[in-house]
Tab-separated table of C-alpha atoms in Angstrom:
chain	number	residue	atom	x	y	z
A	1252	MET	CA	14.633	-19.750	36.731
A	1253	ALA	CA	15.003	-16.500	34.479
A	1254	GLY	CA	13.800	-13.621	35.948
A	1255	SER	CA	11.406	-11.996	33.024
A	1256	PHE	CA	9.868	-13.507	29.999
A	1257	LYS	CA	12.143	-12.161	27.490
A	1258	GLU	CA	15.206	-14.675	29.676
A	1259	ALA	CA	12.990	-17.572	29.601
A	1260	LEU	CA	12.251	-17.749	25.937
A	1261	GLU	CA	15.736	-17.284	24.836
A	1262	THR	CA	17.089	-19.947	27.295
A	1263	LEU	CA	14.434	-22.382	25.969
A	1264	VAL	CA	15.131	-20.683	21.751
A	1265	ASN	CA	19.002	-21.641	22.273
A	1266	GLN	CA	18.554	-24.922	24.345
A	1267	ARG	CA	17.026	-25.897	21.286
A	1268	ILE	CA	18.503	-25.465	19.158
A	1269	ALA	CA	22.114	-26.427	20.919
A	1270	ALA	CA	19.828	-29.634	20.315
A	1271	GLY	CA	20.100	-29.391	17.160
A	1272	GLU	CA	17.315	-27.961	16.344
A	1273	ASP	CA	16.080	-26.060	12.543
A	1274	PRO	CA	16.372	-22.457	13.934
A	1275	GLN	CA	13.637	-22.100	10.977
A	1276	ASP	CA	11.515	-24.692	11.780
A	1277	LEU	CA	12.009	-23.269	15.745
A	1278	PHE	CA	10.769	-20.218	14.202
A	1279	GLU	CA	8.082	-21.098	12.216
A	1280	GLU	CA	6.316	-22.553	15.082
A	1281	LEU	CA	6.862	-19.852	18.144
A	1282	THR	CA	5.081	-17.780	14.992
A	1283	HIS	CA	2.529	-20.646	14.714
A	1284	GLU	CA	1.915	-20.152	18.841
A	1285	ALA	CA	1.858	-16.093	19.074
A	1286	ASN	CA	-0.458	-15.984	16.358
A	1287	LEU	CA	-2.491	-18.822	18.414
A	1288	VAL	CA	-2.109	-16.790	21.470
A	1289	PHE	CA	-2.794	-13.160	19.920
A	1290	GLY	CA	-3.992	-12.864	16.658
A	1291	HIS	CA	-7.594	-12.488	16.853
A	1292	TYR	CA	-6.272	-8.911	17.963
A	1293	ASN	CA	-5.295	-6.383	16.102
A	1294	LEU	CA	-2.102	-5.794	17.996
A	1295	GLU	CA	-0.454	-2.676	14.960
A	1296	TYR	CA	-4.380	-1.395	14.752
A	1297	GLU	CA	-4.067	-1.449	18.607
A	1298	ILE	CA	-1.119	-0.077	19.251
A	1299	GLY	CA	-1.194	3.138	16.353
A	1300	LEU	CA	-4.341	4.044	18.415
A	1301	PHE	CA	-2.315	4.044	21.741
A	1302	THR	CA	-0.146	6.383	19.279
A	1303	LYS	CA	-2.903	8.626	18.933
A	1304	GLU	CA	-3.912	8.584	21.754
A	1305	GLU	CA	-1.284	9.924	23.695
A	1306	GLY	CA	-0.593	11.970	20.662
A	1307	ASN	CA	-2.904	14.134	21.776
A	1308	LYS	CA	-2.674	15.200	25.284
């Protein structure tokens, strides 16, 4: 098993591409899944607030 989420995801992506999957289709699938998980968060807004708070200290 990979040591981090990044490594695990990269391994799975590389395996699927090596098996002949279209990288664009895989990208669209991953984007869809990420939006299902994180779509209800406005991450850019949250990151902006975090950055502003750090700058004010």
